[in-house]
């Protein structure tokens, strides 16, 4: 009897140990090293969502307008975007352009870029009504700050994050105007939705009236905030025309400048105890993913923030337009930024 009890106790202890070990490994993909507060290897930093495409329309030439529905869609605020996983596995970011009060529904619009990286071509060809899409929860790095007055400037598909801002500003009773430019009227989406706002909105089709007139920026009352989304030349023009550059908020759908090569350097991955070499023509992200292939990333252009990671030591050559000065003190975007010197230490 004593022998039976001993065997039972040993078996029970082994079962408990296996359960604890399985739980520990699940908590930390780099086990037996300490678990990360936000795991970065083998785990997506944000849970996947599934949504059904319930409507597909073309509100302008070369623009795809999708309405997505699901009971599992988190709330969002004007300026937010979602990561969309296309059928091929490509991940692209699209601004939410519907109404934040519309629970269970997201709306996005995608401009066809024939000479782009392929995401928009795939979206236009394969995202059809009735198909299911995988998304990641919204993020917002273009938040609408409460103010008494605004000037909004949009170029082409840059109208998408601005649309919900207009609704929010109108609901809050703020004074606002919109300058909306595009190549031609038939290429500019959502003109019907903007029509009820009357003379608050000025439309500038380039083939008819030339480039947008930015004089409303200079004429704006003190304290007016400026929100702009569009191509880089428009961004530069708005920044130059605004009396107070600190009042300008920009949302880019492409990097400000293509980062060039840099010197080779080494990266220590502190938590995993590995050293990787980053070549002159190689991104930090590519080098890190040779050792940690599940390290999350998305845009690879320095403006989505998915590959932001903590820097423990070393000076960083920041090449993004996303991180704040405070964030740059202890983190970097692996896809575009590099070491200023010969070595970096990352919390990976």
CSV table of C-alpha atoms in Angstrom, one decimal:
chain,number,residue,atom,x,y,z
A,1,UNK,CA,0.0,0.0,0.0
A,2,UNK,CA,2.8,2.3,0.9
A,3,UNK,CA,4.5,1.6,-2.5
A,4,UNK,CA,1.2,2.4,-4.3
A,5,UNK,CA,0.9,5.8,-2.5
A,6,UNK,CA,4.5,6.7,-3.3
A,7,UNK,CA,4.0,5.9,-7.0
A,8,UNK,CA,0.8,7.9,-7.1
A,9,UNK,CA,2.6,10.9,-5.4
A,10,UNK,CA,5.4,10.8,-7.9
A,11,UNK,CA,3.0,10.6,-10.9
A,12,UNK,CA,1.0,13.5,-9.5
A,13,UNK,CA,4.1,15.6,-9.0
A,14,UNK,CA,5.2,14.9,-12.6
A,15,UNK,CA,1.9,15.9,-13.9
A,16,UNK,CA,1.9,19.2,-12.0
A,17,UNK,CA,5.5,19.9,-13.2
A,18,UNK,CA,4.6,19.3,-16.8
A,19,UNK,CA,1.6,21.6,-16.6
A,20,UNK,CA,3.7,24.3,-14.9
A,21,UNK,CA,6.5,23.9,-17.5
A,22,UNK,CA,4.0,24.1,-20.4
A,23,UNK,CA,2.5,27.3,-18.9
A,24,UNK,CA,6.0,28.8,-18.4
A,25,UNK,CA,7.0,28.2,-22.0
A,26,UNK,CA,3.7,29.7,-23.2
A,27,UNK,CA,4.4,32.8,-21.2
A,28,UNK,CA,7.9,33.3,-22.6
A,29,UNK,CA,8.8,32.2,-26.1
A,30,UNK,CA,12.5,32.6,-25.2
A,31,UNK,CA,12.2,30.4,-22.1
A,32,UNK,CA,14.2,29.7,-19.9
A,33,UNK,CA,15.0,33.5,-20.1
A,34,UNK,CA,12.7,35.9,-18.4
A,35,UNK,CA,9.3,36.5,-20.0
A,36,UNK,CA,8.9,39.8,-21.8
A,37,UNK,CA,6.1,42.2,-20.6
A,38,UNK,CA,5.1,42.2,-24.3
A,39,UNK,CA,6.5,39.0,-26.0
A,40,UNK,CA,8.1,39.7,-29.4
A,41,UNK,CA,9.1,36.2,-30.6
A,42,UNK,CA,6.4,33.8,-31.6
A,43,UNK,CA,3.6,36.1,-30.6
A,44,UNK,CA,1.8,38.9,-32.5
A,45,UNK,CA,1.8,42.1,-30.4
A,46,UNK,CA,-1.9,42.5,-31.1
A,47,UNK,CA,-4.6,39.9,-31.4
A,48,UNK,CA,-6.0,39.0,-34.8
A,49,UNK,CA,-9.5,40.0,-35.7
A,50,UNK,CA,-11.8,38.5,-38.4
A,51,UNK,CA,-14.3,40.7,-40.4
A,52,UNK,CA,-16.5,40.1,-43.3
A,53,UNK,CA,-16.5,42.4,-46.4
A,54,UNK,CA,-20.2,43.3,-46.6
A,55,UNK,CA,-19.9,46.1,-49.3
A,56,UNK,CA,-17.4,46.9,-52.1
A,57,UNK,CA,-17.8,50.1,-54.1
A,58,UNK,CA,-15.6,52.4,-56.1
A,59,UNK,CA,-16.4,56.0,-55.0
A,60,UNK,CA,-13.7,57.4,-57.4
A,61,UNK,CA,-11.5,56.3,-60.2
A,62,UNK,CA,-9.0,53.8,-58.8
A,63,UNK,CA,-10.4,53.9,-55.3
A,64,UNK,CA,-11.8,50.8,-53.6
A,65,UNK,CA,-14.2,51.4,-50.7
A,66,UNK,CA,-14.8,48.4,-48.3
A,67,UNK,CA,-17.2,48.1,-45.4
A,68,UNK,CA,-16.2,45.4,-42.9
A,69,UNK,CA,-18.5,43.9,-40.2
A,70,UNK,CA,-17.9,41.8,-37.2
A,71,UNK,CA,-19.1,41.5,-33.6
A,72,UNK,CA,-15.5,41.6,-32.4
A,73,UNK,CA,-14.3,45.0,-33.7
A,74,UNK,CA,-12.8,47.3,-31.0
A,75,UNK,CA,-13.8,50.9,-30.6
A,76,UNK,CA,-11.6,53.5,-32.4
A,77,UNK,CA,-11.1,57.3,-32.6
A,78,UNK,CA,-10.6,59.6,-35.6
A,79,UNK,CA,-7.1,59.3,-37.2
A,80,UNK,CA,-6.8,55.5,-36.4
A,81,UNK,CA,-5.7,52.9,-38.9
A,82,UNK,CA,-5.8,49.1,-39.0
A,83,UNK,CA,-3.4,46.6,-40.3
A,84,UNK,CA,-5.0,44.4,-43.0
A,85,UNK,CA,-3.6,41.0,-43.9
A,86,UNK,CA,-4.2,40.4,-47.6
A,87,UNK,CA,-4.8,37.0,-49.0
A,88,UNK,CA,-1.1,36.6,-49.9
A,89,UNK,CA,0.0,37.4,-46.4
A,90,UNK,CA,1.1,40.9,-47.1
A,91,UNK,CA,0.2,43.4,-44.3
A,92,UNK,CA,-0.9,46.9,-45.2
A,93,UNK,CA,-2.2,49.8,-43.2
A,94,UNK,CA,-5.4,51.6,-44.0
A,95,UNK,CA,-7.0,54.6,-42.2
A,96,UNK,CA,-10.5,54.0,-40.8
A,97,UNK,CA,-12.8,56.5,-42.6
A,98,UNK,CA,-16.3,55.6,-41.3
A,99,UNK,CA,-18.1,56.7,-38.1
A,100,UNK,CA,-16.5,55.6,-34.8
A,101,UNK,CA,-20.0,55.4,-33.3
A,102,UNK,CA,-21.0,52.7,-35.8
A,103,UNK,CA,-20.3,49.6,-33.6
A,104,UNK,CA,-19.3,46.5,-35.4
A,105,UNK,CA,-18.4,48.2,-38.6
A,106,UNK,CA,-15.1,49.4,-40.1
A,107,UNK,CA,-14.8,51.3,-43.4
A,108,UNK,CA,-11.5,51.7,-45.4
A,109,UNK,CA,-10.6,53.0,-48.8
A,110,UNK,CA,-7.7,51.8,-50.9
A,111,UNK,CA,-6.1,53.8,-53.8
A,112,UNK,CA,-4.8,51.6,-56.6
A,113,UNK,CA,-1.0,52.3,-57.0
A,114,UNK,CA,0.0,50.5,-60.2
A,115,UNK,CA,3.8,51.0,-59.6
A,116,UNK,CA,3.6,50.4,-55.8
A,117,UNK,CA,4.7,47.4,-53.8
A,118,UNK,CA,1.8,45.2,-54.8
A,119,UNK,CA,-0.6,45.5,-51.9
A,120,UNK,CA,-3.1,47.8,-53.5
A,121,UNK,CA,-3.2,45.7,-56.7
A,122,UNK,CA,-3.9,42.6,-54.7
A,123,UNK,CA,-6.6,44.4,-52.7
A,124,UNK,CA,-8.4,45.7,-55.8
A,125,UNK,CA,-8.2,42.3,-57.5
A,126,UNK,CA,-9.1,40.0,-54.6
A,127,UNK,CA,-11.0,41.7,-51.9
A,128,UNK,CA,-14.6,41.0,-52.9
A,129,UNK,CA,-17.9,41.2,-51.1
A,130,UNK,CA,-18.5,38.1,-49.0
A,131,UNK,CA,-14.7,37.5,-48.4
A,132,UNK,CA,-13.3,37.4,-44.9
A,133,UNK,CA,-10.3,39.6,-43.8
A,134,UNK,CA,-7.9,39.3,-41.0
A,135,UNK,CA,-7.2,42.6,-39.2
A,136,UNK,CA,-5.3,43.8,-36.2
A,137,UNK,CA,-6.9,46.2,-33.7
A,138,UNK,CA,-6.8,49.9,-34.5
A,139,UNK,CA,-3.8,52.1,-33.6
A,140,UNK,CA,-3.8,55.9,-33.6
A,141,UNK,CA,-0.8,58.0,-34.0
A,142,UNK,CA,-2.8,60.8,-35.6
A,143,UNK,CA,-5.1,61.7,-32.8
A,144,UNK,CA,-7.4,64.6,-33.1
A,145,UNK,CA,-6.4,66.9,-30.2
A,146,UNK,CA,-9.4,69.0,-28.9
A,147,UNK,CA,-9.2,72.6,-30.1
A,148,UNK,CA,-11.5,75.6,-30.8
A,149,UNK,CA,-10.5,75.6,-34.5
A,150,UNK,CA,-8.9,73.5,-37.2
A,151,UNK,CA,-7.6,73.6,-40.7
A,152,UNK,CA,-7.7,70.2,-42.4
A,153,UNK,CA,-5.7,69.6,-45.6
A,154,UNK,CA,-6.1,66.4,-47.6
A,155,UNK,CA,-4.4,65.2,-50.8
A,156,UNK,CA,-6.1,62.4,-52.7
A,157,UNK,CA,-6.6,59.3,-50.6
A,158,UNK,CA,-5.3,61.3,-47.7
A,159,UNK,CA,-8.9,62.3,-47.2
A,160,UNK,CA,-9.6,59.0,-45.4
A,161,UNK,CA,-8.3,59.8,-41.9
A,162,UNK,CA,-9.6,63.3,-42.2
A,163,UNK,CA,-13.2,62.4,-42.8
A,164,UNK,CA,-13.9,61.1,-39.2
A,165,UNK,CA,-12.1,64.2,-37.9
A,166,UNK,CA,-14.5,66.5,-39.7
A,167,UNK,CA,-17.5,64.7,-38.1
A,168,UNK,CA,-15.9,64.9,-34.7
A,169,UNK,CA,-15.0,68.6,-35.1
A,170,UNK,CA,-18.5,69.4,-36.3
A,171,UNK,CA,-20.1,67.5,-33.4
A,172,UNK,CA,-17.9,69.4,-30.9
A,173,UNK,CA,-18.9,72.8,-32.3
A,174,UNK,CA,-15.4,73.7,-33.4
A,175,UNK,CA,-14.6,76.1,-36.2
A,176,UNK,CA,-13.0,74.3,-39.1
A,177,UNK,CA,-12.2,74.3,-42.8
A,178,UNK,CA,-11.0,71.7,-45.2
A,179,UNK,CA,-8.7,72.1,-48.2
A,180,UNK,CA,-9.0,69.0,-50.4
A,181,UNK,CA,-6.7,68.5,-53.4
A,182,UNK,CA,-6.5,65.8,-56.0
A,183,UNK,CA,-5.5,65.1,-59.6
A,184,UNK,CA,-9.0,65.4,-60.9
A,185,UNK,CA,-12.6,65.4,-59.6
A,186,UNK,CA,-13.2,61.8,-60.8
A,187,UNK,CA,-10.1,60.6,-58.8
A,188,UNK,CA,-11.3,62.3,-55.5
A,189,UNK,CA,-13.4,60.0,-53.3
A,190,UNK,CA,-16.1,61.1,-50.8
A,191,UNK,CA,-17.1,64.4,-52.6
A,192,UNK,CA,-20.8,63.5,-52.0
A,193,UNK,CA,-20.1,63.1,-48.2
A,194,UNK,CA,-18.4,66.4,-48.1
A,195,UNK,CA,-21.0,68.4,-50.0
A,196,UNK,CA,-23.3,69.0,-47.0
A,197,UNK,CA,-20.5,70.9,-45.3
A,198,UNK,CA,-20.9,73.7,-47.9
A,199,UNK,CA,-18.2,76.4,-48.0
A,200,UNK,CA,-16.3,74.9,-45.1
A,201,UNK,CA,-14.8,72.6,-47.8
A,202,UNK,CA,-12.7,73.9,-50.7
A,203,UNK,CA,-12.0,71.3,-53.5
A,204,UNK,CA,-9.0,71.8,-55.7
A,205,UNK,CA,-8.8,69.4,-58.7
A,206,UNK,CA,-5.4,70.0,-60.1
A,207,UNK,CA,-6.3,69.5,-63.7
A,208,UNK,CA,-8.8,72.4,-63.4
A,209,UNK,CA,-7.5,74.9,-60.8
A,210,UNK,CA,-3.9,73.8,-60.1
A,211,UNK,CA,-2.4,73.0,-56.7
A,212,UNK,CA,-4.3,73.6,-53.4
A,213,UNK,CA,-4.5,77.1,-52.1
A,214,UNK,CA,-3.0,77.1,-48.6
A,215,UNK,CA,-3.8,80.7,-47.7
A,216,UNK,CA,-6.4,79.5,-45.0
A,217,UNK,CA,-3.3,78.4,-43.0
A,218,UNK,CA,-2.0,81.9,-42.7
A,219,UNK,CA,-5.4,83.4,-42.1
A,220,UNK,CA,-6.3,81.0,-39.3
A,221,UNK,CA,-6.9,82.3,-35.8
A,222,UNK,CA,-4.1,81.8,-33.1
A,223,UNK,CA,-4.3,78.4,-31.6
A,224,UNK,CA,-5.7,76.7,-34.7
A,225,UNK,CA,-4.5,73.2,-35.2
A,226,UNK,CA,-3.6,71.9,-38.7
A,227,UNK,CA,-4.1,68.3,-39.7
A,228,UNK,CA,-2.7,67.1,-43.0
A,229,UNK,CA,-2.6,63.8,-44.8
A,230,UNK,CA,-1.3,63.4,-48.4
A,231,UNK,CA,1.8,63.1,-50.5
A,232,UNK,CA,5.1,64.4,-49.3
A,233,UNK,CA,5.2,67.6,-51.4
A,234,UNK,CA,1.9,68.6,-49.8
A,235,UNK,CA,3.2,67.8,-46.4
A,236,UNK,CA,6.2,70.1,-47.0
A,237,UNK,CA,4.0,72.9,-48.4
A,238,UNK,CA,1.7,72.8,-45.4
A,239,UNK,CA,4.5,72.8,-42.9
A,240,UNK,CA,6.1,75.8,-44.6
A,241,UNK,CA,2.8,77.7,-44.9
A,242,UNK,CA,1.7,77.2,-41.3
A,243,UNK,CA,2.5,80.2,-39.0
A,244,UNK,CA,3.2,77.7,-36.1
A,245,UNK,CA,4.9,74.5,-37.2
A,246,UNK,CA,4.3,73.0,-33.8
A,247,UNK,CA,0.5,73.2,-34.5
A,248,UNK,CA,0.9,70.9,-37.6
A,249,UNK,CA,0.0,67.3,-37.3
A,250,UNK,CA,1.0,65.0,-40.3
A,251,UNK,CA,-0.1,61.5,-41.3
A,252,UNK,CA,2.1,59.9,-44.0
A,253,UNK,CA,1.2,56.9,-46.1
A,254,UNK,CA,4.8,56.7,-47.4
A,255,UNK,CA,8.1,57.5,-45.7
A,256,UNK,CA,9.4,61.0,-45.9
A,257,UNK,CA,12.6,59.9,-47.5
A,258,UNK,CA,14.0,56.5,-48.6
A,259,UNK,CA,16.7,55.6,-46.0
A,260,UNK,CA,20.1,55.0,-47.5
A,261,UNK,CA,22.6,52.4,-46.5
A,262,UNK,CA,24.8,52.8,-43.5
A,263,UNK,CA,27.9,51.3,-41.9
A,264,UNK,CA,27.9,47.7,-40.7
A,265,UNK,CA,27.4,47.1,-37.0
A,266,UNK,CA,26.5,44.4,-34.5
A,267,UNK,CA,23.4,43.9,-32.4
A,268,UNK,CA,23.3,42.1,-29.1
A,269,UNK,CA,19.9,40.4,-28.4
A,270,UNK,CA,20.1,40.6,-24.6
A,271,UNK,CA,17.3,38.3,-23.6
A,272,UNK,CA,18.2,35.6,-26.1
A,273,UNK,CA,21.9,35.9,-25.6
A,274,UNK,CA,22.7,36.2,-29.3
A,275,UNK,CA,24.9,38.5,-31.4
A,276,UNK,CA,23.9,39.4,-35.0
A,277,UNK,CA,25.8,41.2,-37.7
A,278,UNK,CA,24.0,43.9,-39.6
A,279,UNK,CA,25.5,44.5,-43.1
A,280,UNK,CA,25.8,47.9,-44.7
A,281,UNK,CA,22.9,47.2,-47.2
A,282,UNK,CA,20.8,45.3,-44.7
A,283,UNK,CA,18.1,46.5,-42.3
A,284,UNK,CA,18.3,45.9,-38.6
A,285,UNK,CA,15.0,44.1,-38.8
A,286,UNK,CA,16.2,41.6,-41.5
A,287,UNK,CA,19.3,40.8,-39.4
A,288,UNK,CA,17.3,40.3,-36.2
A,289,UNK,CA,14.8,38.1,-38.0
A,290,UNK,CA,17.5,35.7,-39.0
A,291,UNK,CA,17.8,34.8,-35.3
A,292,UNK,CA,14.2,35.6,-34.2
A,293,UNK,CA,12.1,34.9,-37.3
A,294,UNK,CA,8.8,35.6,-35.5
A,295,UNK,CA,9.8,39.2,-34.6
A,296,UNK,CA,6.7,41.2,-35.7
A,297,UNK,CA,6.9,43.8,-38.5
A,298,UNK,CA,4.6,45.3,-41.1
A,299,UNK,CA,5.3,48.3,-43.3
A,300,UNK,CA,9.1,48.1,-43.4
A,301,UNK,CA,9.2,51.8,-44.1
A,302,UNK,CA,9.3,53.3,-40.6
A,303,UNK,CA,5.8,54.7,-40.2
A,304,UNK,CA,3.6,52.0,-38.7
A,305,UNK,CA,5.4,51.2,-35.4
A,306,UNK,CA,5.0,47.5,-35.4
A,307,UNK,CA,8.7,46.8,-35.1
A,308,UNK,CA,9.4,49.3,-32.3
A,309,UNK,CA,11.7,47.7,-29.7
A,310,UNK,CA,13.5,48.8,-26.6
A,311,UNK,CA,17.2,49.8,-26.8
A,312,UNK,CA,19.3,48.9,-23.8
A,313,UNK,CA,22.6,50.4,-24.9
A,314,UNK,CA,24.1,52.2,-27.9
A,315,UNK,CA,23.3,55.3,-29.9
A,316,UNK,CA,20.6,55.0,-32.6
A,317,UNK,CA,20.5,56.6,-36.0
A,318,UNK,CA,16.8,57.2,-36.1
A,319,UNK,CA,15.4,57.3,-39.7
A,320,UNK,CA,11.7,57.2,-39.0
A,321,UNK,CA,9.1,60.0,-38.9
A,322,UNK,CA,7.0,58.3,-36.3
A,323,UNK,CA,8.6,58.1,-32.8
A,324,UNK,CA,8.4,61.0,-30.4
A,325,UNK,CA,11.6,62.5,-28.9
A,326,UNK,CA,10.7,60.7,-25.7
A,327,UNK,CA,10.3,57.3,-27.4
A,328,UNK,CA,13.6,57.8,-29.2
A,329,UNK,CA,15.4,57.9,-25.9
A,330,UNK,CA,15.0,54.2,-25.3
A,331,UNK,CA,13.5,52.6,-28.4
A,332,UNK,CA,13.9,52.3,-32.2
A,333,UNK,CA,12.1,51.0,-35.3
A,334,UNK,CA,14.1,48.1,-36.5
A,335,UNK,CA,13.0,48.4,-40.2
A,336,UNK,CA,14.7,51.7,-40.9
A,337,UNK,CA,16.8,52.8,-38.0
A,338,UNK,CA,20.4,51.7,-37.4
A,339,UNK,CA,23.3,52.2,-35.0
A,340,UNK,CA,25.3,55.4,-35.0
A,341,UNK,CA,28.3,53.4,-33.8
A,342,UNK,CA,29.4,49.8,-34.0
A,343,UNK,CA,27.1,48.2,-31.5
A,344,UNK,CA,23.5,48.2,-30.2
A,345,UNK,CA,21.9,46.2,-27.4
A,346,UNK,CA,18.2,45.3,-27.8
A,347,UNK,CA,15.7,44.0,-25.3
A,348,UNK,CA,15.1,40.9,-27.4
